mmCIF file of C-alpha atoms in Angstrom:
data_model
loop_
_atom_site.group_PDB
_atom_site.id
_atom_site.type_symbol
_atom_site.label_atom_id
_atom_site.label_comp_id
_atom_site.label_asym_id
_atom_site.label_seq_id
_atom_site.Cartn_x
_atom_site.Cartn_y
_atom_site.Cartn_z
ATOM 1 C CA MET A 1 52.440 106.300 110.662
ATOM 2 C CA TYR A 2 56.215 106.291 110.032
ATOM 3 C CA LYS A 3 57.972 109.595 109.402
ATOM 4 C CA ASN A 4 60.622 109.533 106.610
ATOM 5 C CA PHE A 5 63.787 111.463 107.822
ATOM 6 C CA LYS A 6 66.200 113.025 105.484
ATOM 7 C CA LYS A 7 69.447 111.167 105.191
ATOM 8 C CA SER A 8 71.498 113.928 106.627
ATOM 9 C CA GLU A 9 69.355 113.808 109.851
ATOM 10 C CA PHE A 10 70.185 110.307 110.847
ATOM 11 C CA LEU A 11 72.840 108.810 108.732
ATOM 12 C CA PHE A 12 75.741 109.908 111.029
ATOM 13 C CA LEU A 13 74.010 110.022 114.368
ATOM 14 C CA SER A 14 75.608 107.808 117.023
ATOM 15 C CA LEU A 15 73.682 105.780 119.410
ATOM 16 C CA VAL A 16 74.529 108.074 122.189
ATOM 17 C CA VAL A 17 72.803 110.878 120.416
ATOM 18 C CA LEU A 18 69.772 108.806 119.488
ATOM 19 C CA GLN A 19 69.339 107.931 123.228
ATOM 20 C CA SER A 20 68.675 111.545 123.882
ATOM 21 C CA LEU A 21 66.055 111.955 121.336
ATOM 22 C CA PRO A 22 62.355 111.627 122.157
ATOM 23 C CA HIS A 23 61.897 109.034 119.391
ATOM 24 C CA GLY A 24 60.482 105.543 119.118
ATOM 25 C CA LEU A 25 59.102 103.051 116.555
ATOM 26 C CA LYS A 26 55.366 102.934 116.441
ATOM 27 C CA PHE A 27 53.742 99.514 115.547
ATOM 28 C CA LEU A 28 50.625 98.193 114.137
ATOM 29 C CA ASN A 29 48.166 96.187 116.047
ATOM 30 C CA PRO A 30 45.146 94.952 113.946
ATOM 31 C CA PHE A 31 44.020 92.879 116.944
ATOM 32 C CA GLU A 32 43.950 95.404 119.719
ATOM 33 C CA ASN A 33 40.277 95.317 120.102
ATOM 34 C CA TYR A 34 40.139 91.543 120.561
ATOM 35 C CA ASP A 35 40.863 89.838 123.906
ATOM 36 C CA LYS A 36 42.944 86.742 123.381
ATOM 37 C CA THR A 37 41.318 84.813 126.248
ATOM 38 C CA SER A 38 37.899 85.079 124.559
ATOM 39 C CA THR A 39 38.673 85.290 120.869
ATOM 40 C CA ALA A 40 38.754 82.108 118.930
ATOM 41 C CA GLY A 41 41.815 81.281 116.699
ATOM 42 C CA ASP A 42 39.997 81.305 113.393
ATOM 43 C CA ILE A 43 38.830 85.026 114.208
ATOM 44 C CA TYR A 44 42.421 85.938 114.474
ATOM 45 C CA LEU A 45 43.264 84.152 111.304
ATOM 46 C CA LYS A 46 40.497 86.143 109.406
ATOM 47 C CA LEU A 47 41.702 89.316 110.973
ATOM 48 C CA PHE A 48 45.288 88.535 109.932
ATOM 49 C CA THR A 49 44.118 87.734 106.274
ATOM 50 C CA HIS A 50 42.258 90.984 106.127
ATOM 51 C CA HIS A 51 45.363 92.842 107.495
ATOM 52 C CA ARG A 52 47.531 91.066 104.789
ATOM 53 C CA GLU A 53 45.228 92.197 102.168
ATOM 54 C CA LEU A 54 45.782 95.891 103.202
ATOM 55 C CA CYS A 55 49.546 95.342 103.453
ATOM 56 C CA HIS A 56 50.013 93.085 100.461
ATOM 57 C CA HIS A 57 52.788 95.314 99.027
ATOM 58 C CA PHE A 58 54.951 94.633 102.176
ATOM 59 C CA ILE A 59 57.279 91.745 102.349
ATOM 60 C CA LEU A 60 56.606 89.590 105.454
ATOM 61 C CA VAL A 61 59.204 88.734 108.165
ATOM 62 C CA PHE A 62 58.247 86.842 111.233
ATOM 63 C CA THR A 63 60.384 86.953 114.454
ATOM 64 C CA ASP A 64 60.262 84.994 117.722
ATOM 65 C CA GLY A 65 62.370 84.300 120.865
ATOM 66 C CA SER A 66 62.450 81.328 123.022
ATOM 67 C CA LYS A 67 63.851 80.602 126.495
ATOM 68 C CA SER A 68 64.009 77.277 128.346
ATOM 69 C CA SER A 69 65.993 75.898 131.251
ATOM 70 C CA THR A 70 68.724 74.900 128.794
ATOM 71 C CA GLN A 71 68.971 77.595 126.208
ATOM 72 C CA THR A 72 67.896 81.089 125.008
ATOM 73 C CA SER A 73 67.358 81.495 121.288
ATOM 74 C CA SER A 74 65.998 83.704 118.475
ATOM 75 C CA ALA A 75 64.611 83.197 115.022
ATOM 76 C CA CYS A 76 63.428 85.235 111.982
ATOM 77 C CA VAL A 77 61.555 83.789 109.139
ATOM 78 C CA PHE A 78 61.723 85.287 105.602
ATOM 79 C CA MET A 79 59.818 84.096 102.572
ATOM 80 C CA ASN A 80 62.653 81.894 101.345
ATOM 81 C CA SER A 81 64.866 81.362 104.380
ATOM 82 C CA THR A 82 64.674 80.933 108.196
ATOM 83 C CA LEU A 83 67.437 81.983 110.397
ATOM 84 C CA SER A 84 67.727 80.740 114.017
ATOM 85 C CA PHE A 85 70.471 81.048 116.583
ATOM 86 C CA GLN A 86 71.169 80.591 120.219
ATOM 87 C CA LEU A 87 72.079 83.357 122.584
ATOM 88 C CA HIS A 88 73.970 83.327 125.772
ATOM 89 C CA PRO A 89 71.840 81.388 128.382
ATOM 90 C CA SER A 90 71.868 84.473 130.589
ATOM 91 C CA CYS A 91 69.799 86.337 128.080
ATOM 92 C CA SER A 92 66.140 86.985 129.008
ATOM 93 C CA ILE A 93 63.237 86.143 126.841
ATOM 94 C CA PHE A 94 62.825 89.960 126.198
ATOM 95 C CA THR A 95 66.419 90.063 124.841
ATOM 96 C CA ALA A 96 65.635 86.974 122.651
ATOM 97 C CA GLU A 97 62.560 88.594 121.198
ATOM 98 C CA ILE A 98 64.273 91.946 120.613
ATOM 99 C CA ARG A 99 67.382 90.366 119.306
ATOM 100 C CA ALA A 100 65.223 88.536 116.622
ATOM 101 C CA ILE A 101 63.903 91.968 115.445
ATOM 102 C CA LEU A 102 67.382 93.403 115.324
ATOM 103 C CA HIS A 103 68.663 90.424 113.287
ATOM 104 C CA SER A 104 65.799 90.638 110.856
ATOM 105 C CA LEU A 105 66.679 94.247 110.170
ATOM 106 C CA SER A 106 70.238 93.388 109.699
ATOM 107 C CA GLU A 107 69.225 90.746 107.108
ATOM 108 C CA ILE A 108 66.939 93.171 105.423
ATOM 109 C CA SER A 109 69.921 95.528 105.037
ATOM 110 C CA ASN A 110 71.531 93.079 102.629
ATOM 111 C CA TYR A 111 68.677 93.407 100.206
ATOM 112 C CA PRO A 112 67.690 96.241 97.825
ATOM 113 C CA ALA A 113 65.377 98.753 99.238
ATOM 114 C CA ASP A 114 61.730 97.683 99.491
ATOM 115 C CA ASN A 115 58.699 97.552 101.821
ATOM 116 C CA TYR A 116 59.023 95.231 104.726
ATOM 117 C CA ILE A 117 56.783 94.470 107.765
ATOM 118 C CA ILE A 118 58.140 92.657 110.635
ATOM 119 C CA TYR A 119 55.829 90.621 112.817
ATOM 120 C CA SER A 120 56.437 89.863 116.458
ATOM 121 C CA ASP A 121 54.286 88.124 119.173
ATOM 122 C CA SER A 122 56.040 90.072 121.956
ATOM 123 C CA LEU A 123 53.759 93.033 122.708
ATOM 124 C CA SER A 124 56.213 94.086 125.525
ATOM 125 C CA VAL A 125 59.086 94.517 123.018
ATOM 126 C CA LEU A 126 57.059 96.392 120.567
ATOM 127 C CA GLN A 127 55.736 98.684 123.334
ATOM 128 C CA ALA A 128 59.255 99.169 124.629
ATOM 129 C CA LEU A 129 60.391 100.207 121.054
ATOM 130 C CA SER A 130 57.530 102.690 120.634
ATOM 131 C CA SER A 131 58.551 104.654 123.838
ATOM 132 C CA LEU A 132 62.313 104.738 124.142
ATOM 133 C CA HIS A 133 64.023 106.540 126.986
ATOM 134 C CA ARG A 134 67.498 106.564 128.518
ATOM 135 C CA HIS A 135 67.018 103.368 130.396
ATOM 136 C CA SER A 136 65.592 101.386 127.543
ATOM 137 C CA HIS A 137 67.054 97.963 126.466
ATOM 138 C CA PRO A 138 70.328 98.634 124.700
ATOM 139 C CA LEU A 139 69.341 96.693 121.587
ATOM 140 C CA ALA A 140 66.273 98.940 121.389
ATOM 141 C CA PHE A 141 68.650 101.811 120.416
ATOM 142 C CA SER A 142 70.438 99.447 117.898
ATOM 143 C CA ILE A 143 67.120 98.845 116.310
ATOM 144 C CA LEU A 144 66.203 102.467 116.127
ATOM 145 C CA ASP A 145 69.617 103.263 114.684
ATOM 146 C CA LEU A 146 69.477 100.553 112.005
ATOM 147 C CA HIS A 147 65.853 101.217 111.191
ATOM 148 C CA ASP A 148 66.421 104.865 110.570
ATOM 149 C CA ARG A 149 69.475 104.192 108.487
ATOM 150 C CA LEU A 150 67.504 101.786 106.367
ATOM 151 C CA VAL A 151 64.712 104.454 106.053
ATOM 152 C CA CYS A 152 67.379 106.940 104.753
ATOM 153 C CA LYS A 153 68.277 104.448 102.092
ATOM 154 C CA GLY A 154 64.724 104.132 100.760
ATOM 155 C CA PHE A 155 63.318 101.213 102.908
ATOM 156 C CA SER A 156 59.900 101.340 104.338
ATOM 157 C CA ILE A 157 59.752 99.184 107.396
ATOM 158 C CA LEU A 158 56.738 98.505 109.595
ATOM 159 C CA LEU A 159 56.458 96.618 112.873
ATOM 160 C CA CYS A 160 53.356 94.651 113.778
ATOM 161 C CA TRP A 161 52.170 92.646 116.811
ATOM 162 C CA VAL A 162 50.526 89.165 116.081
ATOM 163 C CA PRO A 163 49.192 86.825 118.623
ATOM 164 C CA SER A 164 51.078 83.418 119.068
ATOM 165 C CA HIS A 165 49.578 79.924 118.922
ATOM 166 C CA VAL A 166 46.455 80.891 116.886
ATOM 167 C CA GLY A 167 47.534 79.271 113.626
ATOM 168 C CA ILE A 168 49.297 82.186 111.934
ATOM 169 C CA CYS A 169 51.777 80.130 109.902
ATOM 170 C CA GLY A 170 54.763 82.437 109.843
ATOM 171 C CA ILE A 171 54.897 83.003 113.583
ATOM 172 C CA GLU A 172 54.407 79.320 114.246
ATOM 173 C CA ILE A 173 57.384 78.496 112.075
ATOM 174 C CA ALA A 174 59.473 81.160 113.870
ATOM 175 C CA ASP A 175 58.365 79.707 117.216
ATOM 176 C CA ILE A 176 59.542 76.210 116.147
ATOM 177 C CA ALA A 177 62.809 77.512 114.683
ATOM 178 C CA ALA A 178 63.672 79.482 117.779
ATOM 179 C CA LYS A 179 63.157 76.409 120.068
ATOM 180 C CA ASN A 180 65.215 74.222 117.812
ATOM 181 C CA ALA A 181 68.038 76.689 117.110
ATOM 182 C CA SER A 182 71.513 75.069 117.038
ATOM 183 C CA ALA A 183 73.817 77.731 115.740
ATOM 184 C CA VAL A 184 75.396 80.100 118.332
ATOM 185 C CA LEU A 185 75.291 83.915 117.676
ATOM 186 C CA ASP A 186 78.500 85.493 118.919
ATOM 187 C CA ASN A 187 77.139 88.657 120.509
ATOM 188 C CA SER A 188 77.295 90.569 123.617
ATOM 189 C CA THR A 189 74.834 90.026 126.578
ATOM 190 C CA PRO A 190 73.047 93.049 128.067
ATOM 191 C CA LEU A 191 74.369 93.881 131.541
ATOM 192 C CA LYS A 192 70.907 93.680 133.153
ATOM 193 C CA ASP A 193 70.430 90.112 131.835
ATOM 194 C CA PHE A 194 73.970 89.024 132.939
ATOM 195 C CA LYS A 195 73.416 90.481 136.492
ATOM 196 C CA HIS A 196 70.131 88.590 136.773
ATOM 197 C CA TYR A 197 71.936 85.351 135.587
ATOM 198 C CA ILE A 198 74.672 85.866 138.098
ATOM 199 C CA ASN A 199 72.099 86.424 140.962
ATOM 200 C CA LEU A 200 70.151 83.242 139.945
ATOM 201 C CA ALA A 201 73.414 81.222 139.928
ATOM 202 C CA LEU A 202 74.469 82.603 143.259
ATOM 203 C CA HIS A 203 70.969 81.946 144.736
ATOM 204 C CA SER A 204 71.083 78.408 143.492
ATOM 205 C CA ARG A 205 74.409 77.753 145.155
ATOM 206 C CA TRP A 206 73.094 79.405 148.392
ATOM 207 C CA VAL A 207 69.996 77.052 148.315
ATOM 208 C CA ASN A 208 72.152 74.005 147.755
ATOM 209 C CA HIS A 209 74.447 74.986 150.612
ATOM 210 C CA TRP A 210 71.565 75.766 152.980
ATOM 211 C CA ASN A 211 69.780 72.433 152.195
ATOM 212 C CA SER A 212 73.015 70.703 153.179
ATOM 213 C CA GLN A 213 73.027 72.250 156.657
ATOM 214 C CA SER A 214 71.669 69.530 158.860
ATOM 215 C CA MET A 215 72.956 70.832 162.283
ATOM 216 C CA ASN A 216 71.995 74.565 161.628
ATOM 217 C CA LYS A 217 69.438 75.814 164.235
ATOM 218 C CA LEU A 218 67.975 78.426 161.932
ATOM 219 C CA ARG A 219 67.270 75.955 159.031
ATOM 220 C CA SER A 220 64.980 73.981 161.238
ATOM 221 C CA ILE A 221 62.934 77.119 161.577
ATOM 222 C CA LYS A 222 63.455 78.456 158.018
ATOM 223 C CA PRO A 223 63.968 75.527 155.597
ATOM 224 C CA VAL A 224 63.513 77.656 152.517
ATOM 225 C CA VAL A 225 65.735 80.482 151.363
ATOM 226 C CA GLU A 226 63.400 83.403 150.993
ATOM 227 C CA PRO A 227 63.056 86.906 152.447
ATOM 228 C CA TRP A 228 61.085 87.207 155.709
ATOM 229 C CA PRO A 229 59.451 90.489 156.816
ATOM 230 C CA THR A 230 60.927 92.387 159.574
ATOM 231 C CA LEU A 231 59.013 93.637 162.679
ATOM 232 C CA THR A 232 58.294 97.248 162.871
ATOM 233 C CA ASN A 233 59.661 97.363 166.514
ATOM 234 C CA ARG A 234 63.479 97.013 166.258
ATOM 235 C CA LYS A 235 63.839 95.717 169.889
ATOM 236 C CA ALA A 236 61.270 92.954 169.091
ATOM 237 C CA ASP A 237 62.830 92.128 165.793
ATOM 238 C CA THR A 238 66.311 91.850 167.591
ATOM 239 C CA ILE A 239 64.782 89.371 170.105
ATOM 240 C CA ILE A 240 63.100 87.284 167.437
ATOM 241 C CA THR A 241 66.357 87.086 165.317
ATOM 242 C CA ARG A 242 68.462 85.976 168.303
ATOM 243 C CA LEU A 243 65.961 83.307 169.076
ATOM 244 C CA ARG A 244 65.817 82.098 165.568
ATOM 245 C CA VAL A 245 69.613 81.532 165.330
ATOM 246 C CA GLY A 246 69.626 80.095 168.806
ATOM 247 C CA HIS A 247 72.112 82.605 170.302
ATOM 248 C CA THR A 248 71.140 84.633 173.377
ATOM 249 C CA ARG A 249 73.036 86.193 176.166
ATOM 250 C CA TYR A 250 71.640 83.694 178.663
ATOM 251 C CA THR A 251 72.511 80.543 176.662
ATOM 252 C CA HIS A 252 75.886 81.657 175.134
ATOM 253 C CA ARG A 253 77.539 84.146 177.503
ATOM 254 C CA HIS A 254 79.473 81.351 179.175
ATOM 255 C CA LEU A 255 81.515 80.937 175.926
ATOM 256 C CA LEU A 256 82.778 84.529 176.306
ATOM 257 C CA MET A 257 83.241 84.383 180.037
ATOM 258 C CA GLY A 258 84.909 80.888 180.094
ATOM 259 C CA GLU A 259 82.226 79.539 182.411
ATOM 260 C CA GLN A 260 80.200 76.356 182.486
ATOM 261 C CA ALA A 261 77.077 76.276 180.314
ATOM 262 C CA PRO A 262 73.887 76.992 182.177
ATOM 263 C CA MET A 263 71.935 73.908 183.159
ATOM 264 C CA CYS A 264 68.236 73.283 183.637
ATOM 265 C CA THR A 265 67.998 71.901 187.229
ATOM 266 C CA GLN A 266 64.608 70.342 186.474
ATOM 267 C CA CYS A 267 65.756 68.376 183.439
ATOM 268 C CA ASN A 268 69.519 68.186 184.147
ATOM 269 C CA CYS A 269 70.429 69.385 180.583
ATOM 270 C CA ILE A 270 72.098 72.316 179.048
ATOM 271 C CA MET A 271 69.809 75.291 178.571
ATOM 272 C CA SER A 272 69.043 76.111 174.979
ATOM 273 C CA VAL A 273 66.428 78.232 173.129
ATOM 274 C CA LEU A 274 64.597 74.943 172.109
ATOM 275 C CA HIS A 275 64.619 73.672 175.655
ATOM 276 C CA ILE A 276 63.319 76.901 177.120
ATOM 277 C CA LEU A 277 60.584 77.697 174.607
ATOM 278 C CA SER A 278 59.342 74.158 173.821
ATOM 279 C CA GLU A 279 60.545 71.419 176.074
ATOM 280 C CA CYS A 280 61.031 72.350 179.651
ATOM 281 C CA PRO A 281 58.094 71.203 181.790
ATOM 282 C CA ASN A 282 58.582 74.197 184.247
ATOM 283 C CA PHE A 283 56.764 76.343 181.733
ATOM 284 C CA ASN A 284 53.951 73.890 180.637
ATOM 285 C CA SER A 285 51.272 75.807 182.367
ATOM 286 C CA LEU A 286 52.336 79.182 180.686
ATOM 287 C CA ARG A 287 52.599 77.518 177.328
ATOM 288 C CA LEU A 288 48.992 76.354 177.798
ATOM 289 C CA ARG A 289 47.925 79.850 178.717
ATOM 290 C CA TYR A 290 49.689 81.635 175.826
ATOM 291 C CA PHE A 291 49.722 78.865 173.102
ATOM 292 C CA GLN A 292 46.888 76.495 174.076
ATOM 293 C CA SER A 293 49.472 73.694 174.074
ATOM 294 C CA SER A 294 52.148 72.494 176.570
ATOM 295 C CA SER A 295 54.458 71.588 173.620
ATOM 296 C CA ILE A 296 54.796 73.831 170.645
ATOM 297 C CA SER A 297 57.445 73.805 167.943
ATOM 298 C CA LEU A 298 59.981 76.464 167.258
ATOM 299 C CA THR A 299 58.681 76.753 163.666
ATOM 300 C CA ASP A 300 55.282 77.761 165.092
ATOM 301 C CA LEU A 301 56.724 80.220 167.565
ATOM 302 C CA LEU A 302 59.514 81.762 165.416
ATOM 303 C CA GLY A 303 58.472 81.171 161.804
ATOM 304 C CA LYS A 304 57.892 83.642 159.003
ATOM 305 C CA ILE A 305 55.170 85.262 161.105
ATOM 306 C CA PRO A 306 56.139 84.885 164.836
ATOM 307 C CA HIS A 307 53.407 83.812 167.218
ATOM 308 C CA ILE A 308 51.417 86.742 168.474
ATOM 309 C CA HIS A 309 51.769 85.641 172.051
ATOM 310 C CA LEU A 310 55.520 84.902 171.922
ATOM 311 C CA LEU A 311 56.835 88.083 173.522
ATOM 312 C CA PRO A 312 54.317 88.153 176.391
ATOM 313 C CA PHE A 313 55.305 84.495 177.084
ATOM 314 C CA LEU A 314 59.008 85.387 177.038
ATOM 315 C CA LYS A 315 58.341 88.150 179.607
ATOM 316 C CA SER A 316 56.128 86.006 181.852
ATOM 317 C CA ILE A 317 58.947 83.300 182.135
ATOM 318 C CA GLY A 318 61.593 85.938 182.834
ATOM 319 C CA PHE A 319 63.588 85.098 179.695
ATOM 320 C CA TYR A 320 62.932 88.307 177.735
ATOM 321 C CA PRO A 321 65.563 90.501 179.444
ATOM 322 C CA LEU A 322 68.223 87.717 179.087
ATOM 323 C CA ILE A 323 68.035 87.428 175.349
#
């Protein structure tokens, strides 16, 4: 399953060169024919025991990653030692899992050449390592580089997937160790993870700021920060957007022209989008015709999916061309 390369082939290859090679690390999966949702834990234990009998001459190493709201961490478990460490909180669970495998290889490099099998419960990481390409996770190339250097030195290293939380002792220990990690690993954070971390932080600040806006017209219609679909008709989309923010030519042109604000002669109040669409009794009969109610909220009219009869209503009251 693993091809042994000559020392001269890989010993001096840089990561840049490795990224251009159609190369990957295949992995074992003795459980691939068993669906985890319908397979009892004791079946997995029996399968793992049988697998270990076949690979008894390989030294076991278990790895795991953990991510919570407070920390991201990794762990690798050897026969006589357990190593766990925290990563930068911006790191993803994928980075935590792949970092654990890289760290286990680094530890293995400190020992004499032997047969090792590294177990991980992250199928996505193992699949990523088996099919590398130029956009693969940067640590995947570090793993490939270190793996091939170890092979050149006489090591035999296998990767194997194991299911989590089915009672396999080593992976359970790695899981606990990762969650309880206290030491901090001083290492770089992948750019993709850091970008995601920054985006989440900015989004959180945006949400907090938005929630504090008590007088914002749009917030009463859109209380949650989330993307809303645009209408396929650009003119209609522009109309809806202006109504949502409460700014139309009719209700706000006086600010540009230095004039008095338009007044509703029926109600003796300043004209606004809210008053025109929801409150003014002049349009009650038309509201009943189009919305089956004489009083309808702006949220129902201008929400994520605008009311299907809104545009005909705007045209019937003569407001459409004034928006």
